[in-house]
Amino acid sequence: MISQWCKNRGIELSDPVLLVNEDGITESERDHFLSLLQKMSSGLPEQKEAAKELRSLTKRMPSFRALFGESIHAIPQLLSPLSEGKFEDGIHPELQEDVITTLLNLSIHDNNKKLVAESPMVIPLLIEALQSGTIQTRSNAAAALFTLSALDSNKALIGKSGALKPLIALLDEGHPLAMKDVASAIFNLCITHENKARAVRDGAVRTILKKIRNRMHVDELLAILAMLSSHPKAVEEMGELGAVPCLLCVIRETNCGRNKENCIAVLHTICLNDRTKWKEIREEENTYGTISELAQNGTSRSKRKASGILDRLNRTVNLTHTA
C-alpha cells in the first residue's frame, strides 16, 4: 500500500525500513535480526544485550518469530551462549532466562514447533533450565515444553528425552510461579501412553496426590490424575497411597462439577481394580451419601460413574447376604 501510494505520487522509496516483503518483514528488520544473532557469538555483554532484545522482539512481533524459521542456523546461533559459552561461574542466569524465554516465544508460532523441538540442543537445554535456572527461567522452560508438546511427534520426542522427571520434581517443589506451566506440560505429555508410563515411573502419582491433599492447583492435577488412571500401575499406586479418602474428601468439599467428575472417574477405576477399597466407599456412602448425591446431581459422566459404583456396592451387599 505504501509503495503504491508513493508510486502514484511520484515519490521514490529509498529508506530500507519501507521495503517490506510478503511476510510483513522489512529489510532493516531482517538485517537487525541477523546482527543480533551474530552478537550471540560475541562476548558476554553483547550476548546479554542481544538476548534481551530478541526476547522482547519475539514477544511483541510475530514477524520476528517467523524469521527464525527461515534459516537452520538461527536457533543454534540463539542457543550458542548456553551450549558453548559455559563461563567460569557457569551460565549467566539473566542470559539463560532471556534465551529460554525467546525459545518459548518462538514456540508459540505454529510453523516453528517442529523446527524448534527437533533442533538438537533445544530439548536438552530446556531440561537443564528446568533444573538449574531462576524460577522464572524454570517456569518458562516448562511453558516452552507445554507449547511444543501440542504436536504429537514432539510429545514423543520430549518424553524420550527425559523431560518428565525434572517436570515432576519442579511440581513437587510447589513454587506458585511455576505450578500452572508445569502441570500443563505434564498433562499434554501424558496424552500419549508411553509418556503416562514414564510419568508413573518418575513419581507423578505420589507428587500429584500430595499437592491435591494440600489443595494446590487441584483442577489441573485432578485432570492429570484422571488421565493417568488409564495406566494399571498408576491405579495400583493410587490405591496404595490413599487416593480413595483423598478424592472422596475433594468431592464433598468442591463446588466444581469438572473436579467432581474427575474424582469419581478415578474412584471408579480404582474400585474396579481393587476390591479392598469397597469398604472405604461403603463407609463414605453410609456416613455422607457422597456417591448417591453425585449419581443424582452430577454431570452426565459423573452420574454414570457414580451409578456404576453404587451398582457394585449393592451387588457386593447382596452377595454377602446370600453367602
GROMACS .gro file of C-alpha atoms in nm:
model
  323
    1MET     CA    1   0.000   0.000   0.000
    2ILE     CA    2   0.280   0.240   0.091
    3SER     CA    3   0.474   0.153  -0.225
    4GLN     CA    4   0.167   0.204  -0.445
    5TRP     CA    5   0.080   0.536  -0.276
    6CYS     CA    6   0.434   0.665  -0.333
    7LYS     CA    7   0.436   0.543  -0.694
    8ASN     CA    8   0.106   0.720  -0.768
    9ARG     CA    9   0.254   1.043  -0.637
   10GLY     CA   10   0.595   1.010  -0.800
   11ILE     CA   11   0.777   0.963  -0.469
   12GLU     CA   12   1.084   0.739  -0.479
   13LEU     CA   13   1.137   0.496  -0.191
   14SER     CA   14   1.492   0.491  -0.062
   15ASP     CA   15   1.452   0.408   0.308
   16PRO     CA   16   1.506   0.031   0.355
   17VAL     CA   17   1.265   0.043   0.650
   18LEU     CA   18   0.986   0.077   0.394
   19LEU     CA   19   1.095  -0.220   0.179
   20VAL     CA   20   0.853  -0.481   0.310
   21ASN     CA   21   0.842  -0.839   0.183
   22GLU     CA   22   0.535  -1.062   0.163
   23ASP     CA   23   0.573  -1.173   0.528
   24GLY     CA   24   0.550  -0.815   0.653
   25ILE     CA   25   0.922  -0.806   0.738
   26THR     CA   26   1.129  -0.506   0.631
   27GLU     CA   27   1.485  -0.534   0.509
   28SER     CA   28   1.604  -0.331   0.806
   29GLU     CA   29   1.427  -0.570   1.044
   30ARG     CA   30   1.591  -0.866   0.876
   31ASP     CA   31   1.934  -0.702   0.895
   32HIS     CA   32   1.877  -0.616   1.261
   33PHE     CA   33   1.771  -0.977   1.332
   34LEU     CA   34   2.090  -1.113   1.170
   35SER     CA   35   2.308  -0.867   1.359
   36LEU     CA   36   2.150  -0.973   1.690
   37LEU     CA   37   2.218  -1.340   1.610
   38GLN     CA   38   2.582  -1.256   1.532
   39LYS     CA   39   2.613  -1.085   1.871
   40MET     CA   40   2.510  -1.414   2.037
   41SER     CA   41   2.859  -1.541   1.948
   42SER     CA   42   3.037  -1.233   2.090
   43GLY     CA   43   3.139  -1.151   2.447
   44LEU     CA   44   2.905  -1.173   2.745
   45PRO     CA   45   2.790  -0.805   2.744
   46GLU     CA   46   2.694  -0.827   2.373
   47GLN     CA   47   2.525  -1.164   2.427
   48LYS     CA   48   2.318  -1.029   2.717
   49GLU     CA   49   2.214  -0.721   2.519
   50ALA     CA   50   2.120  -0.925   2.209
   51ALA     CA   51   1.933  -1.193   2.407
   52LYS     CA   52   1.728  -0.933   2.590
   53GLU     CA   53   1.632  -0.764   2.264
   54LEU     CA   54   1.547  -1.093   2.090
   55ARG     CA   55   1.326  -1.184   2.387
   56SER     CA   56   1.143  -0.853   2.359
   57LEU     CA   57   1.107  -0.861   1.979
   58THR     CA   58   0.981  -1.220   1.964
   59LYS     CA   59   0.727  -1.140   2.233
   60ARG     CA   60   0.590  -0.830   2.057
   61MET     CA   61   0.633  -0.914   1.688
   62PRO     CA   62   0.513  -1.237   1.524
   63SER     CA   63   0.728  -1.147   1.219
   64PHE     CA   64   1.042  -1.193   1.430
   65ARG     CA   65   0.921  -1.538   1.542
   66ALA     CA   66   0.875  -1.630   1.177
   67LEU     CA   67   1.229  -1.516   1.089
   68PHE     CA   68   1.373  -1.799   1.300
   69GLY     CA   69   1.204  -2.048   1.069
   70GLU     CA   70   1.385  -1.916   0.761
   71SER     CA   71   1.731  -2.045   0.848
   72ILE     CA   72   1.851  -2.371   1.002
   73HIS     CA   73   2.132  -2.173   1.167
   74ALA     CA   74   1.915  -1.922   1.355
   75ILE     CA   75   1.821  -2.141   1.653
   76PRO     CA   76   2.175  -2.282   1.704
   77GLN     CA   77   2.303  -1.923   1.698
   78LEU     CA   78   2.045  -1.822   1.958
   79LEU     CA   79   2.147  -2.113   2.181
   80SER     CA   80   2.522  -2.080   2.136
   81PRO     CA   81   2.581  -1.894   2.468
   82LEU     CA   82   2.413  -2.181   2.660
   83SER     CA   83   2.553  -2.471   2.459
   84GLU     CA   84   2.909  -2.344   2.414
   85GLY     CA   85   2.965  -2.042   2.638
   86LYS     CA   86   2.999  -2.202   2.980
   87PHE     CA   87   3.153  -1.915   3.171
   88GLU     CA   88   3.380  -1.959   3.470
   89ASP     CA   89   3.086  -1.924   3.709
   90GLY     CA   90   2.851  -2.132   3.493
   91ILE     CA   91   2.571  -1.999   3.273
   92HIS     CA   92   2.478  -1.638   3.343
   93PRO     CA   93   2.126  -1.658   3.495
   94GLU     CA   94   1.989  -1.345   3.324
   95LEU     CA   95   2.123  -1.456   2.986
   96GLN     CA   96   1.979  -1.805   3.034
   97GLU     CA   97   1.638  -1.661   3.122
   98ASP     CA   98   1.632  -1.439   2.812
   99VAL     CA   99   1.735  -1.722   2.578
  100ILE     CA  100   1.487  -1.973   2.726
  101THR     CA  101   1.207  -1.714   2.713
  102THR     CA  102   1.292  -1.639   2.350
  103LEU     CA  103   1.256  -2.014   2.280
  104LEU     CA  104   0.915  -2.002   2.447
  105ASN     CA  105   0.815  -1.706   2.228
  106LEU     CA  106   0.932  -1.887   1.913
  107SER     CA  107   0.734  -2.197   2.007
  108ILE     CA  108   0.408  -2.002   2.005
  109HIS     CA  109   0.440  -1.973   1.625
  110ASP     CA  110   0.278  -2.292   1.488
  111ASN     CA  111   0.518  -2.324   1.195
  112ASN     CA  112   0.813  -2.321   1.438
  113LYS     CA  113   0.703  -2.601   1.672
  114LYS     CA  114   0.857  -2.889   1.477
  115LEU     CA  115   1.172  -2.695   1.384
  116VAL     CA  116   1.234  -2.580   1.744
  117ALA     CA  117   1.178  -2.921   1.906
  118GLU     CA  118   1.392  -3.104   1.650
  119SER     CA  119   1.686  -2.862   1.677
  120PRO     CA  120   1.945  -3.082   1.854
  121MET     CA  121   2.017  -2.868   2.160
  122VAL     CA  122   1.669  -2.731   2.236
  123ILE     CA  123   1.514  -3.010   2.447
  124PRO     CA  124   1.835  -3.080   2.647
  125LEU     CA  125   1.875  -2.708   2.724
  126LEU     CA  126   1.510  -2.677   2.828
  127ILE     CA  127   1.554  -2.978   3.057
  128GLU     CA  128   1.870  -2.819   3.202
  129ALA     CA  129   1.680  -2.493   3.254
  130LEU     CA  130   1.404  -2.679   3.444
  131GLN     CA  131   1.665  -2.788   3.696
  132SER     CA  132   1.914  -2.505   3.724
  133GLY     CA  133   1.764  -2.171   3.623
  134THR     CA  134   1.593  -1.891   3.815
  135ILE     CA  135   1.231  -1.975   3.899
  136GLN     CA  136   1.119  -1.757   3.605
  137THR     CA  137   1.354  -1.947   3.373
  138ARG     CA  138   1.231  -2.282   3.503
  139SER     CA  139   0.869  -2.178   3.465
  140ASN     CA  140   0.929  -2.053   3.110
  141ALA     CA  141   1.114  -2.375   3.020
  142ALA     CA  142   0.807  -2.571   3.136
  143ALA     CA  143   0.583  -2.338   2.935
  144ALA     CA  144   0.800  -2.393   2.625
  145LEU     CA  145   0.772  -2.771   2.666
  146PHE     CA  146   0.395  -2.734   2.703
  147THR     CA  147   0.371  -2.524   2.386
  148LEU     CA  148   0.596  -2.757   2.185
  149SER     CA  149   0.402  -3.064   2.302
  150ALA     CA  150   0.097  -2.950   2.104
  151LEU     CA  151   0.245  -3.167   1.823
  152ASP     CA  152   0.218  -3.544   1.877
  153SER     CA  153   0.564  -3.602   1.729
  154ASN     CA  154   0.704  -3.353   1.982
  155LYS     CA  155   0.525  -3.528   2.272
  156ALA     CA  156   0.718  -3.845   2.187
  157LEU     CA  157   1.048  -3.659   2.142
  158ILE     CA  158   1.016  -3.467   2.470
  159GLY     CA  159   0.913  -3.779   2.663
  160LYS     CA  160   1.205  -3.984   2.527
  161SER     CA  161   1.446  -3.702   2.616
  162GLY     CA  162   1.365  -3.744   2.987
  163ALA     CA  163   1.175  -3.419   3.048
  164LEU     CA  164   0.904  -3.570   3.271
  165LYS     CA  165   1.133  -3.639   3.567
  166PRO     CA  166   1.250  -3.275   3.612
  167LEU     CA  167   0.895  -3.151   3.543
  168ILE     CA  168   0.762  -3.373   3.823
  169ALA     CA  169   1.047  -3.260   4.052
  170LEU     CA  170   0.955  -2.895   3.984
  171LEU     CA  171   0.588  -2.975   4.052
  172ASP     CA  172   0.695  -3.135   4.381
  173GLU     CA  173   0.877  -2.815   4.481
  174GLY     CA  174   0.542  -2.639   4.452
  175HIS     CA  175   0.662  -2.289   4.363
  176PRO     CA  176   0.347  -2.086   4.284
  177LEU     CA  177   0.505  -1.917   3.981
  178ALA     CA  178   0.584  -2.248   3.809
  179MET     CA  179   0.296  -2.478   3.911
  180LYS     CA  180   0.049  -2.396   3.634
  181ASP     CA  181   0.300  -2.419   3.348
  182VAL     CA  182   0.447  -2.742   3.487
  183ALA     CA  183   0.105  -2.903   3.533
  184SER     CA  184   0.004  -2.800   3.179
  185ALA     CA  185   0.322  -2.952   3.033
  186ILE     CA  186   0.277  -3.281   3.223
  187PHE     CA  187  -0.089  -3.301   3.117
  188ASN     CA  188  -0.008  -3.251   2.749
  189LEU     CA  189   0.278  -3.501   2.752
  190CYS     CA  190   0.071  -3.767   2.930
  191ILE     CA  191  -0.181  -3.779   2.648
  192THR     CA  192   0.043  -4.050   2.495
  193HIS     CA  193   0.053  -4.393   2.659
  194GLU     CA  194   0.434  -4.409   2.659
  195ASN     CA  195   0.458  -4.082   2.849
  196LYS     CA  196   0.196  -4.199   3.101
  197ALA     CA  197   0.425  -4.492   3.181
  198ARG     CA  198   0.725  -4.258   3.214
  199ALA     CA  199   0.533  -4.019   3.441
  200VAL     CA  200   0.423  -4.304   3.670
  201ARG     CA  201   0.776  -4.441   3.684
  202ASP     CA  202   0.911  -4.093   3.768
  203GLY     CA  203   0.681  -4.048   4.069
  204ALA     CA  204   0.393  -3.844   3.928
  205VAL     CA  205   0.117  -4.016   4.127
  206ARG     CA  206   0.277  -3.957   4.468
  207THR     CA  207   0.359  -3.593   4.390
  208ILE     CA  208   0.014  -3.516   4.247
  209LEU     CA  209  -0.171  -3.672   4.541
  210LYS     CA  210   0.048  -3.477   4.785
  211LYS     CA  211  -0.038  -3.148   4.610
  212ILE     CA  212  -0.409  -3.231   4.594
  213ARG     CA  213  -0.409  -3.302   4.968
  214ASN     CA  214  -0.254  -2.958   5.016
  215ARG     CA  215  -0.523  -2.813   4.785
  216MET     CA  216  -0.268  -2.679   4.537
  217HIS     CA  217  -0.384  -2.642   4.175
  218VAL     CA  218  -0.646  -2.909   4.232
  219ASP     CA  219  -0.824  -2.851   3.898
  220GLU     CA  220  -0.516  -2.918   3.682
  221LEU     CA  221  -0.380  -3.201   3.897
  222LEU     CA  222  -0.709  -3.390   3.910
  223ALA     CA  223  -0.719  -3.375   3.529
  224ILE     CA  224  -0.371  -3.533   3.515
  225LEU     CA  225  -0.467  -3.796   3.773
  226ALA     CA  226  -0.777  -3.888   3.572
  227MET     CA  227  -0.562  -3.925   3.261
  228LEU     CA  228  -0.306  -4.142   3.444
  229SER     CA  229  -0.585  -4.369   3.575
  230SER     CA  230  -0.589  -4.546   3.238
  231HIS     CA  231  -0.246  -4.691   3.331
  232PRO     CA  232  -0.266  -5.004   3.555
  233LYS     CA  233   0.048  -4.922   3.756
  234ALA     CA  234  -0.085  -4.571   3.829
  235VAL     CA  235  -0.415  -4.714   3.956
  236GLU     CA  236  -0.229  -4.957   4.181
  237GLU     CA  237  -0.020  -4.673   4.324
  238MET     CA  238  -0.325  -4.455   4.381
  239GLY     CA  239  -0.481  -4.729   4.592
  240GLU     CA  240  -0.163  -4.780   4.793
  241LEU     CA  241  -0.112  -4.405   4.852
  242GLY     CA  242  -0.459  -4.337   4.995
  243ALA     CA  243  -0.622  -4.177   4.691
  244VAL     CA  244  -0.970  -4.304   4.785
  245PRO     CA  245  -1.028  -4.096   5.104
  246CYS     CA  246  -0.846  -3.800   4.947
  247LEU     CA  247  -1.071  -3.795   4.639
  248LEU     CA  248  -1.389  -3.855   4.839
  249CYS     CA  249  -1.297  -3.554   5.054
  250VAL     CA  250  -1.247  -3.337   4.742
  251ILE     CA  251  -1.591  -3.442   4.609
  252ARG     CA  252  -1.753  -3.333   4.937
  253GLU     CA  253  -1.567  -3.001   4.950
  254THR     CA  254  -1.564  -2.876   4.593
  255ASN     CA  255  -1.840  -2.700   4.402
  256CYS     CA  256  -1.665  -2.760   4.068
  257GLY     CA  257  -1.851  -3.012   3.852
  258ARG     CA  258  -1.540  -3.099   3.649
  259ASN     CA  259  -1.338  -3.174   3.963
  260LYS     CA  260  -1.614  -3.398   4.099
  261GLU     CA  261  -1.625  -3.573   3.763
  262ASN     CA  262  -1.250  -3.638   3.756
  263CYS     CA  263  -1.258  -3.764   4.116
  264ILE     CA  264  -1.543  -4.009   4.062
  265ALA     CA  265  -1.387  -4.133   3.735
  266VAL     CA  266  -1.061  -4.215   3.917
  267LEU     CA  267  -1.251  -4.374   4.209
  268HIS     CA  268  -1.450  -4.589   3.967
  269THR     CA  269  -1.127  -4.719   3.809
  270ILE     CA  270  -0.960  -4.784   4.147
  271CYS     CA  271  -1.262  -4.972   4.279
  272LEU     CA  272  -1.290  -5.190   3.968
  273ASN     CA  273  -0.927  -5.289   4.007
  274ASP     CA  274  -0.902  -5.323   4.388
  275ARG     CA  275  -1.187  -5.487   4.577
  276THR     CA  276  -1.027  -5.399   4.912
  277LYS     CA  277  -1.138  -5.036   4.859
  278TRP     CA  278  -1.511  -5.118   4.867
  279LYS     CA  279  -1.519  -5.098   5.245
  280GLU     CA  280  -1.399  -4.733   5.240
  281ILE     CA  281  -1.650  -4.645   4.970
  282ARG     CA  282  -1.937  -4.809   5.161
  283GLU     CA  283  -1.845  -4.629   5.484
  284GLU     CA  284  -1.833  -4.297   5.297
  285GLU     CA  285  -2.171  -4.365   5.141
  286ASN     CA  286  -2.328  -4.466   5.473
  287THR     CA  287  -2.190  -4.157   5.651
  288TYR     CA  288  -2.221  -3.883   5.389
  289GLY     CA  289  -2.413  -4.023   5.090
  290THR     CA  290  -2.140  -3.875   4.868
  291ILE     CA  291  -2.178  -4.120   4.578
  292SER     CA  292  -2.561  -4.107   4.577
  293GLU     CA  293  -2.551  -3.727   4.571
  294LEU     CA  294  -2.326  -3.735   4.264
  295ALA     CA  295  -2.539  -4.002   4.094
  296GLN     CA  296  -2.837  -3.765   4.122
  297ASN     CA  297  -2.684  -3.421   4.070
  298GLY     CA  298  -2.351  -3.461   3.892
  299THR     CA  299  -2.253  -3.412   3.528
  300SER     CA  300  -2.371  -3.686   3.291
  301ARG     CA  301  -2.033  -3.862   3.318
  302SER     CA  302  -2.030  -3.821   3.698
  303LYS     CA  303  -2.379  -3.973   3.720
  304ARG     CA  304  -2.271  -4.269   3.508
  305LYS     CA  305  -1.957  -4.339   3.711
  306ALA     CA  306  -2.130  -4.285   4.047
  307SER     CA  307  -2.418  -4.515   3.946
  308GLY     CA  308  -2.164  -4.778   3.841
  309ILE     CA  309  -2.004  -4.765   4.186
  310LEU     CA  310  -2.345  -4.783   4.361
  311ASP     CA  311  -2.445  -5.086   4.150
  312ARG     CA  312  -2.125  -5.259   4.255
  313LEU     CA  313  -2.183  -5.169   4.618
  314ASN     CA  314  -2.536  -5.311   4.610
  315ARG     CA  315  -2.417  -5.624   4.433
  316THR     CA  316  -2.148  -5.676   4.698
  317VAL     CA  317  -2.405  -5.635   4.978
  318ASN     CA  318  -2.640  -5.886   4.812
  319LEU     CA  319  -2.359  -6.136   4.763
  320THR     CA  320  -2.262  -6.105   5.130
  321HIS     CA  321  -2.620  -6.162   5.242
  322THR     CA  322  -2.651  -6.466   5.011
  323ALA     CA  323  -2.328  -6.609   5.147
   0.00000   0.00000   0.00000
